[in-house]
PDB file of C-alpha atoms in Angstrom:
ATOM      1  CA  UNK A   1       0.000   0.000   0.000  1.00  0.00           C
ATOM      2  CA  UNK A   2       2.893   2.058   1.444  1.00  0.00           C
ATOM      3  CA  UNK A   3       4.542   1.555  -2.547  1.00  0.00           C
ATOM      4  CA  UNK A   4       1.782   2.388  -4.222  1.00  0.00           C
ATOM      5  CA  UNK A   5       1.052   5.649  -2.495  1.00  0.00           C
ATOM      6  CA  UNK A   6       4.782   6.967  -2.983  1.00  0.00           C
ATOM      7  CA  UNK A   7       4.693   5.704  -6.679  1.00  0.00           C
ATOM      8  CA  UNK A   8       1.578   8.165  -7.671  1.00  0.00           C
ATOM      9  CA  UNK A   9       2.679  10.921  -4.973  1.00  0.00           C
ATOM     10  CA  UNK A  10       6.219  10.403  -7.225  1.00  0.00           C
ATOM     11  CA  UNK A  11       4.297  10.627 -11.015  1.00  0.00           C
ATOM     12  CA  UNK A  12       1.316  12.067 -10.129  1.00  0.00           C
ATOM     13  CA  UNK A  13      -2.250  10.360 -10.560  1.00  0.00           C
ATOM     14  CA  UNK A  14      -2.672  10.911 -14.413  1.00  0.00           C
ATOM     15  CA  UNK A  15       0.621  10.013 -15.067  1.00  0.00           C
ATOM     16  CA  UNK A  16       0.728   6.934 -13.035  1.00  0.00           C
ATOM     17  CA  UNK A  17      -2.565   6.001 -14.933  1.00  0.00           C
ATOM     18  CA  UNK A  18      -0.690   6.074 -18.099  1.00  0.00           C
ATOM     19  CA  UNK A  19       1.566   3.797 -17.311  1.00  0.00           C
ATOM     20  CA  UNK A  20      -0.780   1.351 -16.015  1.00  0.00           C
ATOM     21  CA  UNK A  21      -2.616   2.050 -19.437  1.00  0.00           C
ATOM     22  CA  UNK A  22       0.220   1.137 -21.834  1.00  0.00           C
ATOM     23  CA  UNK A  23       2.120  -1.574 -19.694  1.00  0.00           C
ATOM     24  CA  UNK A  24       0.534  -2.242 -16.505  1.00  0.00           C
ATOM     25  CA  UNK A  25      -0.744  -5.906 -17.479  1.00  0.00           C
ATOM     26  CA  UNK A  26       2.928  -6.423 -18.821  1.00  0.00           C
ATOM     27  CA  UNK A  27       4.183  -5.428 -15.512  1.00  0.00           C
ATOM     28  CA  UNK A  28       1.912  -7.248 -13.336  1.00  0.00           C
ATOM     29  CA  UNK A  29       2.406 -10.136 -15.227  1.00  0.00           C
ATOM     30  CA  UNK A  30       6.049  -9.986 -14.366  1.00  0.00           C
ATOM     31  CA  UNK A  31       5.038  -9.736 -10.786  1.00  0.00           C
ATOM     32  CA  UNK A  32       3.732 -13.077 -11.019  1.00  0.00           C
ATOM     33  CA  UNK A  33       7.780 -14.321 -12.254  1.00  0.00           C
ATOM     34  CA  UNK A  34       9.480 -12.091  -9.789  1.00  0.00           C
ATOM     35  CA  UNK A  35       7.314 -11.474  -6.786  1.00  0.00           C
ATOM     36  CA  UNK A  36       5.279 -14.887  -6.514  1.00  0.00           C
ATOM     37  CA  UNK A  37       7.496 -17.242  -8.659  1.00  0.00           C
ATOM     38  CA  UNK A  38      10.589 -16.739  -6.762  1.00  0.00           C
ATOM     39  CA  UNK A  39      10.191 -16.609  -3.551  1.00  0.00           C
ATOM     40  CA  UNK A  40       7.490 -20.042  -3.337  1.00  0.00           C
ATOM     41  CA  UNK A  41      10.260 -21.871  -4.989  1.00  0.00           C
ATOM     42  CA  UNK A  42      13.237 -20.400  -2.598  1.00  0.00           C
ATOM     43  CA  UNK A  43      10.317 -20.827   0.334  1.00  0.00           C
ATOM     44  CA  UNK A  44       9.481 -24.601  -0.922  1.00  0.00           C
ATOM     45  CA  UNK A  45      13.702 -25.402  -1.709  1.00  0.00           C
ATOM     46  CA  UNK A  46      14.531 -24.468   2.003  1.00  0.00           C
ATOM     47  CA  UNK A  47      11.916 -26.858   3.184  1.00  0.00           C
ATOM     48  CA  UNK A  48      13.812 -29.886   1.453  1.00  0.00           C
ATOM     49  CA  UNK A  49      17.420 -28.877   0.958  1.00  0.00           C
ATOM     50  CA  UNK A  50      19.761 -27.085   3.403  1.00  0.00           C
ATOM     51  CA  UNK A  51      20.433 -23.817   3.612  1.00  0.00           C
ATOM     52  CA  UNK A  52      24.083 -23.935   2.979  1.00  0.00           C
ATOM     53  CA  UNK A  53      23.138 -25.640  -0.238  1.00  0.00           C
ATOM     54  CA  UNK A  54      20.415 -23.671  -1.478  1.00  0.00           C
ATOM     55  CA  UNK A  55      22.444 -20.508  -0.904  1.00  0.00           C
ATOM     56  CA  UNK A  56      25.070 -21.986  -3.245  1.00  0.00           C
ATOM     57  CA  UNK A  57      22.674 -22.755  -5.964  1.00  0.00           C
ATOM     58  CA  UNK A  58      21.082 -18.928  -5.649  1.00  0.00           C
ATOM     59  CA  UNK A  59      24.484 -17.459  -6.094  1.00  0.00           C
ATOM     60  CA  UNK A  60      24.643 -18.449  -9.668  1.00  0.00           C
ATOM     61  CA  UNK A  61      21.853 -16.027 -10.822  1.00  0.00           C
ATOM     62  CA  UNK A  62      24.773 -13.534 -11.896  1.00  0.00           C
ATOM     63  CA  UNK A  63      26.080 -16.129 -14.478  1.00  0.00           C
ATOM     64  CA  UNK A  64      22.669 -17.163 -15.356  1.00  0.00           C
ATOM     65  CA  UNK A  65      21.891 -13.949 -16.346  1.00  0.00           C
ATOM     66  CA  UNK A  66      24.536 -13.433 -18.144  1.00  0.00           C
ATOM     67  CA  UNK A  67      24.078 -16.109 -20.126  1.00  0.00           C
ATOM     68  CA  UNK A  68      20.742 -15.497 -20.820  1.00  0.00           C
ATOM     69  CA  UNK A  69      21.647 -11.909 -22.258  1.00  0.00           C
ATOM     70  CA  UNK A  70      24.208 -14.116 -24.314  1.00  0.00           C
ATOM     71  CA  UNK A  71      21.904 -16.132 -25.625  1.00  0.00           C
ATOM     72  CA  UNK A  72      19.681 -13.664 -26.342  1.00  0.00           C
ATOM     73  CA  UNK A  73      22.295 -11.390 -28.209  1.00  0.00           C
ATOM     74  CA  UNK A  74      21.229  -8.494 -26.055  1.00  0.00           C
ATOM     75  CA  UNK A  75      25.308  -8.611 -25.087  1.00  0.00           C
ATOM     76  CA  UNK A  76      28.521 -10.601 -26.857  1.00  0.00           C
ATOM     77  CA  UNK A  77      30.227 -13.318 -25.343  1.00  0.00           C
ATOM     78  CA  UNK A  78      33.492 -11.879 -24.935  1.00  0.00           C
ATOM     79  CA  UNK A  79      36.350 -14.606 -23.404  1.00  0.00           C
ATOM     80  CA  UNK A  80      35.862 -13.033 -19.598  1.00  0.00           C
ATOM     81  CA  UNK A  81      31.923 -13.342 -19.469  1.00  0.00           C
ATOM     82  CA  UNK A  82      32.128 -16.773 -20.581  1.00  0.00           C
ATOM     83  CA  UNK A  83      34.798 -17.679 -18.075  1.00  0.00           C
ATOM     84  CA  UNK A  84      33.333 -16.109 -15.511  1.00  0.00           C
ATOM     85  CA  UNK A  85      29.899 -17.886 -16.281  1.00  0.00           C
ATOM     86  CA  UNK A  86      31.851 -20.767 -16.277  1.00  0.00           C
ATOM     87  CA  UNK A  87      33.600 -20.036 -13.252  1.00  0.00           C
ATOM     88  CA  UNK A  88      30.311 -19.239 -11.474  1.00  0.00           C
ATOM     89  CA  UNK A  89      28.517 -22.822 -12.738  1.00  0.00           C
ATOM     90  CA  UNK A  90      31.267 -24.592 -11.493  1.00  0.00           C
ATOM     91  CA  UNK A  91      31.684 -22.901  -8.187  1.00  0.00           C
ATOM     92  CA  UNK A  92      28.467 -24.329  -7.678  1.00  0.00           C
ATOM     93  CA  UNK A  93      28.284 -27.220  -8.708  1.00  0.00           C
ATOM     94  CA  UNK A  94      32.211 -27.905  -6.603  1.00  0.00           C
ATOM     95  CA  UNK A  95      30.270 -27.019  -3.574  1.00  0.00           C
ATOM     96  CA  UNK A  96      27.152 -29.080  -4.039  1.00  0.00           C
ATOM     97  CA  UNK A  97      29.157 -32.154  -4.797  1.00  0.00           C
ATOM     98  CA  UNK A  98      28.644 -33.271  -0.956  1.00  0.00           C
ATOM     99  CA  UNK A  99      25.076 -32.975  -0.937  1.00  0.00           C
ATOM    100  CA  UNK A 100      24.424 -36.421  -0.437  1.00  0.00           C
ATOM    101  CA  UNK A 101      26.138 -35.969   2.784  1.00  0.00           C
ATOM    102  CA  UNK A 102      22.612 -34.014   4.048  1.00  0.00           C
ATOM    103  CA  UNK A 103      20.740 -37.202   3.162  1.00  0.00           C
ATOM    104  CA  UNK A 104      19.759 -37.921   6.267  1.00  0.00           C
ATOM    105  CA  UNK A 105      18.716 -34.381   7.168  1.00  0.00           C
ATOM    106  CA  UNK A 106      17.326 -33.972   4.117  1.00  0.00           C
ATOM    107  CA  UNK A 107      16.143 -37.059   2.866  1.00  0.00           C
ATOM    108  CA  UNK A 108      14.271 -35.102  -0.507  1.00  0.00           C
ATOM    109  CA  UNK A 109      17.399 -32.878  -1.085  1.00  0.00           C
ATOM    110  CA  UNK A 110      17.401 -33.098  -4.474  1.00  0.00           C
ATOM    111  CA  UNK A 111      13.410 -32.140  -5.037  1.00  0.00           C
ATOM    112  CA  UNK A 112      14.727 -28.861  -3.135  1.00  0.00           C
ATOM    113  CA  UNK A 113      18.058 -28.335  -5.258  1.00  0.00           C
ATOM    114  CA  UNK A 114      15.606 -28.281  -8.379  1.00  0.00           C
ATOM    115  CA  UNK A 115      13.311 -25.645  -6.254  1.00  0.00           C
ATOM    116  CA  UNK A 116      16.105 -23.770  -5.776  1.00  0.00           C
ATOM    117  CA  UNK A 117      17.068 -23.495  -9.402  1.00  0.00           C
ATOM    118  CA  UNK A 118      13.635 -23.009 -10.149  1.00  0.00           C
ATOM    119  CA  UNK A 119      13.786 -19.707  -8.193  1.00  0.00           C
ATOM    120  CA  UNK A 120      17.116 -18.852  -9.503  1.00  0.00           C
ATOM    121  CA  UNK A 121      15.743 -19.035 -13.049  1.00  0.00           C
ATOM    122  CA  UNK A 122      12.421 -17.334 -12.249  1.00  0.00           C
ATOM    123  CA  UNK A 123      14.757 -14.498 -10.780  1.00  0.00           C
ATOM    124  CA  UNK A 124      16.966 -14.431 -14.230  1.00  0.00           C
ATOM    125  CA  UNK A 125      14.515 -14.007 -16.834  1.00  0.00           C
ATOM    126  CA  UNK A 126      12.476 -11.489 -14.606  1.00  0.00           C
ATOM    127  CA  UNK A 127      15.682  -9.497 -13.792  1.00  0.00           C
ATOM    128  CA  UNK A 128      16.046  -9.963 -18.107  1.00  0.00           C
ATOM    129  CA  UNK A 129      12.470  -8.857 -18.867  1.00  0.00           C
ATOM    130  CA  UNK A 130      12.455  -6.153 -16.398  1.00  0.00           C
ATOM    131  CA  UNK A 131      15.022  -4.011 -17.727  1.00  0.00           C
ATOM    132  CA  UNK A 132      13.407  -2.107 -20.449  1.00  0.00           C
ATOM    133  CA  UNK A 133      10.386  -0.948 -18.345  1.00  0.00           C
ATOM    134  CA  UNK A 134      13.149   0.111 -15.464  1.00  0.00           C
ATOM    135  CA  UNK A 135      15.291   2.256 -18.327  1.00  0.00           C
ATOM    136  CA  UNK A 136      11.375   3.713 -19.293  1.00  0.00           C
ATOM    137  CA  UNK A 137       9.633   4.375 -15.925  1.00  0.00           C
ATOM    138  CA  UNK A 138      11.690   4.659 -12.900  1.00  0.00           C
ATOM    139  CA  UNK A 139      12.063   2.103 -10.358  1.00  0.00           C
ATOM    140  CA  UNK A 140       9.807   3.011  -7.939  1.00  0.00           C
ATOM    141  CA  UNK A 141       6.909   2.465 -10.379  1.00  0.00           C
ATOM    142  CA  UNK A 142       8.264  -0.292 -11.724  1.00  0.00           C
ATOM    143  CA  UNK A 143       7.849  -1.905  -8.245  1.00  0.00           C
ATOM    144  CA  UNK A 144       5.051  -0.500  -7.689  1.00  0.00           C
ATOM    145  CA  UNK A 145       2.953  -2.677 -10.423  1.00  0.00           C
ATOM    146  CA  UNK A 146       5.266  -5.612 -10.316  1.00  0.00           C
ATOM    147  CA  UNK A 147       4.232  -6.266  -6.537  1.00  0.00           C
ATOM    148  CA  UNK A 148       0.812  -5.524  -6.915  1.00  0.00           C
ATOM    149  CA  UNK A 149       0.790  -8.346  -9.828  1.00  0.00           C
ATOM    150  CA  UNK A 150       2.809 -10.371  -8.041  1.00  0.00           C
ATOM    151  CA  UNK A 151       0.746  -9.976  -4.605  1.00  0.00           C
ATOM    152  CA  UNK A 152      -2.401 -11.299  -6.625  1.00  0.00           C
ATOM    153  CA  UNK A 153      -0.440 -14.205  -7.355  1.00  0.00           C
ATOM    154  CA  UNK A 154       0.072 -15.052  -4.012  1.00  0.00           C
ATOM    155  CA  UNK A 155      -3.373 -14.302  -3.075  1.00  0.00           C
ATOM    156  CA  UNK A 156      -4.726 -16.831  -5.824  1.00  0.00           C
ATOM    157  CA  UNK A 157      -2.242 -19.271  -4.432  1.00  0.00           C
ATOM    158  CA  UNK A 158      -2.501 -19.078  -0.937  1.00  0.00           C
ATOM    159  CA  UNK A 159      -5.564 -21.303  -0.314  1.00  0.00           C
ATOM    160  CA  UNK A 160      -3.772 -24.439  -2.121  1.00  0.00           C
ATOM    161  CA  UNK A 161      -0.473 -23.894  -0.717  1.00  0.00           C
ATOM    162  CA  UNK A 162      -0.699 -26.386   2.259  1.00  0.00           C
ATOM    163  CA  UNK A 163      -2.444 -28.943  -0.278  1.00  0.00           C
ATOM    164  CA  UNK A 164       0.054 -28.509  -2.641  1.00  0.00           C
ATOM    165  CA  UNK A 165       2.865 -29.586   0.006  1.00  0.00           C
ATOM    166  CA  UNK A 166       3.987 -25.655   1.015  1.00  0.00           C
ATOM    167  CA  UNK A 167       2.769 -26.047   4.621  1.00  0.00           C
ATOM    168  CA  UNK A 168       1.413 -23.181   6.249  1.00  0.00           C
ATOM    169  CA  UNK A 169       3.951 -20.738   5.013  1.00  0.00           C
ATOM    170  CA  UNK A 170       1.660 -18.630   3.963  1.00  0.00           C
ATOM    171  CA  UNK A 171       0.555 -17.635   7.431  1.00  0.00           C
ATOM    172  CA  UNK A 172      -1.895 -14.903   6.652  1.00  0.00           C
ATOM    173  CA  UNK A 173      -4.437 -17.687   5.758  1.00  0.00           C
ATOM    174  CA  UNK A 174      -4.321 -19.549   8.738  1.00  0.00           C
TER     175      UNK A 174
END
């Protein structure tokens, strides 16, 4: 609520009402990648995985982004950004070699470790779609929509997350 407020008190009413005209939908819609997507599947990976692993697995969104903007000729792959994507894949994959040894912690490890890069690619292509509106509209804005999209995301999944094996972690509903 708190957002929205300062994004019209920042643009003004008719102005903010433009923007929600011409890409609002395109915004909110993004909300439901980077404000709903990614943090059930970080939520739902730290319920089956350990911490220490799941953090290792999240810091690879830099070279997943990068490779994404690679791939989608938006930059060049110049002989550093590859190695460093490289680098930053195997980092990640040296350090989650002794996962197995959380087996009996985490019996369903790997079901988390797949959560985890679930989140870590919702985060990438959001952070990639995003970028346009934030060089267009300023930030503020920008967040503004997104987590009012994303918000009704939540809201529509709430009342199946504890069927759908999420627990109670969305507390407000229960």
């Amino acid at each position: 609520i708190f957002l929205t407020i300062a994004a019209f008190i920042q643009v003004g009413r008719k102005r903010m009402m433009e923007i929600i005209k011409a890409d609002g939908l395109r915004l909110a819609s993004l909300g439901l990648l980077g404000a709903t997507a990614v943090p059930l599947f970080f939520h739902r990976s730290l319920m089956l995985t350990s911490s220490m692993i799941a953090g290792a697995i999240f810091s690879i969104n830099p070279a997943v982004i990068a490779l994404i903007f690679i791939i989608s000729r938006v930059d060049k792959p110049t002989l550093p950004r590859v190695i460093g994507i490289i680098l930053g894949i195997a980092g990640v994959f040296v350090s989650n070699i002794g996962a197995q040894a959380h087996e009996p912690e985490f019996p369903r490890y790997f079901a988390g470790n797949m959560f985890m890069i679930g989140a870590v690619l919702a985060w990438s292509f959001y952070f990639f779609l995003v970028r346009n509106y934030l060089k267009k509209y300023s930030g503020l804005v920008v967040s503004c929509i997104v987590v009012m999209g994303g918000t009704v995301g939540l809201l529509l999944f709430a009342p199946f997350s504890e069927s759908l094996g999420w627990g109670k972690s969305l507390a407000f509903f229960g």
